[in-house]
Amino acid sequence: MSFEERLQRGEFCVAYCHNCKIVVWPHLHLCNQCFSATELVPHTTHGTLTEYSSRDGIIFCICRVGEIHIMGRLLSWCAEGSPVRIARCGIDGGVPFFEFEPDHG
C-alpha cells in the first residue's frame, strides 16, 4: 500500500531507510542520502507544538513529531512547547492534511 493510500485511511507512516537508519520526510521512495529503497513504517503520532499562527479563526501550526516537522491545523489552542498528537490525518481534494490536538496523556 502506498503512502497516499495509507494516509487516505488515516494511517500516519513515514519512509524509512534501513541502510542509513533515517526517516526520509517528506516521503520518498528512495533515500535522499544513499538512494536505497525506503520502506513505509508506522510512526509516532505524538509530538511538540513548535510554532503556530491563526487567521480567520483557524490555527495553523508546525509540530515536531519524532524527528520530523509537520505543518497542519491545531484544533484546540495550546502554548508553544506543549505536547500534541496527530488527531486526524488524510487526503482532502488530493491534498494531504494533518490535524493536531493537545496531548493530555
Short mmCIF file of C-alpha atoms in Angstrom, two decimals:
data_model
loop_
_atom_site.label_atom_id
_atom_site.label_comp_id
_atom_site.label_asym_id
_atom_site.label_seq_id
_atom_site.Cartn_x
_atom_site.Cartn_y
_atom_site.Cartn_z
CA MET A 1 0.00 0.00 0.00
CA SER A 2 1.35 3.46 -0.90
CA PHE A 3 1.94 6.41 1.42
CA GLU A 4 -1.05 8.18 -0.09
CA GLU A 5 -3.32 5.14 0.33
CA ARG A 6 -2.32 4.79 3.97
CA LEU A 7 -2.77 8.49 4.62
CA GLN A 8 -6.20 8.36 2.96
CA ARG A 9 -7.12 5.67 5.51
CA GLY A 10 -5.91 7.91 8.36
CA GLU A 11 -2.70 5.93 8.94
CA PHE A 12 0.43 8.00 9.56
CA CYS A 13 3.52 6.30 8.14
CA VAL A 14 6.93 7.57 7.11
CA ALA A 15 9.56 6.38 4.67
CA TYR A 16 12.48 4.72 6.46
CA CYS A 17 15.91 3.89 5.05
CA HIS A 18 17.27 0.73 6.64
CA ASN A 19 20.72 1.40 5.18
CA CYS A 20 21.13 4.91 6.70
CA LYS A 21 18.74 4.24 9.59
CA ILE A 22 16.91 7.53 8.99
CA VAL A 23 13.38 8.73 8.38
CA VAL A 24 13.01 10.31 4.94
CA TRP A 25 10.48 13.16 5.11
CA PRO A 26 8.66 14.22 3.08
CA HIS A 27 8.05 10.69 1.90
CA LEU A 28 10.28 9.49 -0.95
CA HIS A 29 10.63 6.04 -2.48
CA LEU A 30 14.43 6.40 -2.39
CA CYS A 31 16.65 7.62 0.44
CA ASN A 32 17.89 11.13 -0.27
CA GLN A 33 21.31 10.21 1.17
CA CYS A 34 22.21 6.75 -0.19
CA PHE A 35 19.46 6.26 -2.82
CA SER A 36 18.41 2.89 -1.34
CA ALA A 37 14.73 1.97 -1.47
CA THR A 38 12.77 3.14 1.55
CA GLU A 39 10.08 1.23 3.41
CA LEU A 40 6.86 2.66 4.83
CA VAL A 41 6.72 2.16 8.58
CA PRO A 42 4.25 3.34 11.23
CA HIS A 43 5.48 6.42 13.09
CA THR A 44 4.65 8.02 16.41
CA THR A 45 1.76 10.46 16.35
CA HIS A 46 2.95 12.28 19.48
CA GLY A 47 5.00 15.44 19.30
CA THR A 48 5.55 19.01 20.38
CA LEU A 49 3.99 22.24 19.13
CA THR A 50 6.87 24.37 17.82
CA GLU A 51 5.05 27.29 16.12
CA TYR A 52 1.54 28.48 15.43
CA SER A 53 -0.36 31.30 13.79
CA SER A 54 -4.05 31.98 13.32
CA ARG A 55 -6.20 33.56 10.68
CA ASP A 56 -9.98 33.77 10.45
CA GLY A 57 -10.35 31.51 13.50
CA ILE A 58 -8.13 28.73 12.09
CA ILE A 59 -4.92 27.91 13.97
CA PHE A 60 -2.10 26.76 11.70
CA CYS A 61 0.88 25.03 13.29
CA ILE A 62 4.20 23.34 12.87
CA CYS A 63 4.78 20.38 15.16
CA ARG A 64 7.83 18.24 15.74
CA VAL A 65 6.71 14.60 15.59
CA GLY A 66 9.62 12.31 16.34
CA GLU A 67 12.48 13.61 14.22
CA ILE A 68 10.37 15.40 11.61
CA HIS A 69 8.36 18.62 11.40
CA ILE A 70 4.81 18.64 10.06
CA MET A 71 2.64 21.60 9.16
CA GLY A 72 -1.04 21.29 9.91
CA ARG A 73 -4.01 22.68 11.76
CA LEU A 74 -4.26 22.93 15.54
CA LEU A 75 -7.77 22.00 16.68
CA SER A 76 -7.51 23.48 20.17
CA TRP A 77 -5.18 26.21 21.36
CA CYS A 78 -2.13 25.32 23.44
CA ALA A 79 1.19 27.05 24.10
CA GLU A 80 4.36 26.55 22.08
CA GLY A 81 6.32 23.67 23.56
CA SER A 82 3.16 21.83 24.61
CA PRO A 83 2.74 18.13 23.86
CA VAL A 84 0.43 17.43 20.93
CA ARG A 85 -0.66 14.44 18.91
CA ILE A 86 -1.98 13.90 15.42
CA ALA A 87 -5.74 13.74 15.93
CA ARG A 88 -6.52 13.12 12.29
CA CYS A 89 -4.69 12.88 9.00
CA GLY A 90 -5.77 12.14 5.48
CA ILE A 91 -6.14 13.49 1.98
CA ASP A 92 -8.79 16.04 1.07
CA GLY A 93 -9.20 17.02 -2.57
CA GLY A 94 -5.85 15.40 -3.40
CA VAL A 95 -4.02 17.37 -0.70
CA PRO A 96 -2.58 15.73 2.45
CA PHE A 97 -3.72 17.24 5.76
CA PHE A 98 -2.75 16.86 9.40
CA GLU A 99 -4.78 18.00 12.40
CA PHE A 100 -3.23 18.22 15.86
CA GLU A 101 -4.69 18.43 19.34
CA PRO A 102 -3.18 18.87 22.80
CA ASP A 103 -1.86 15.57 24.17
CA HIS A 104 -3.01 15.25 27.77
CA GLY A 105 -1.60 11.85 28.44
#
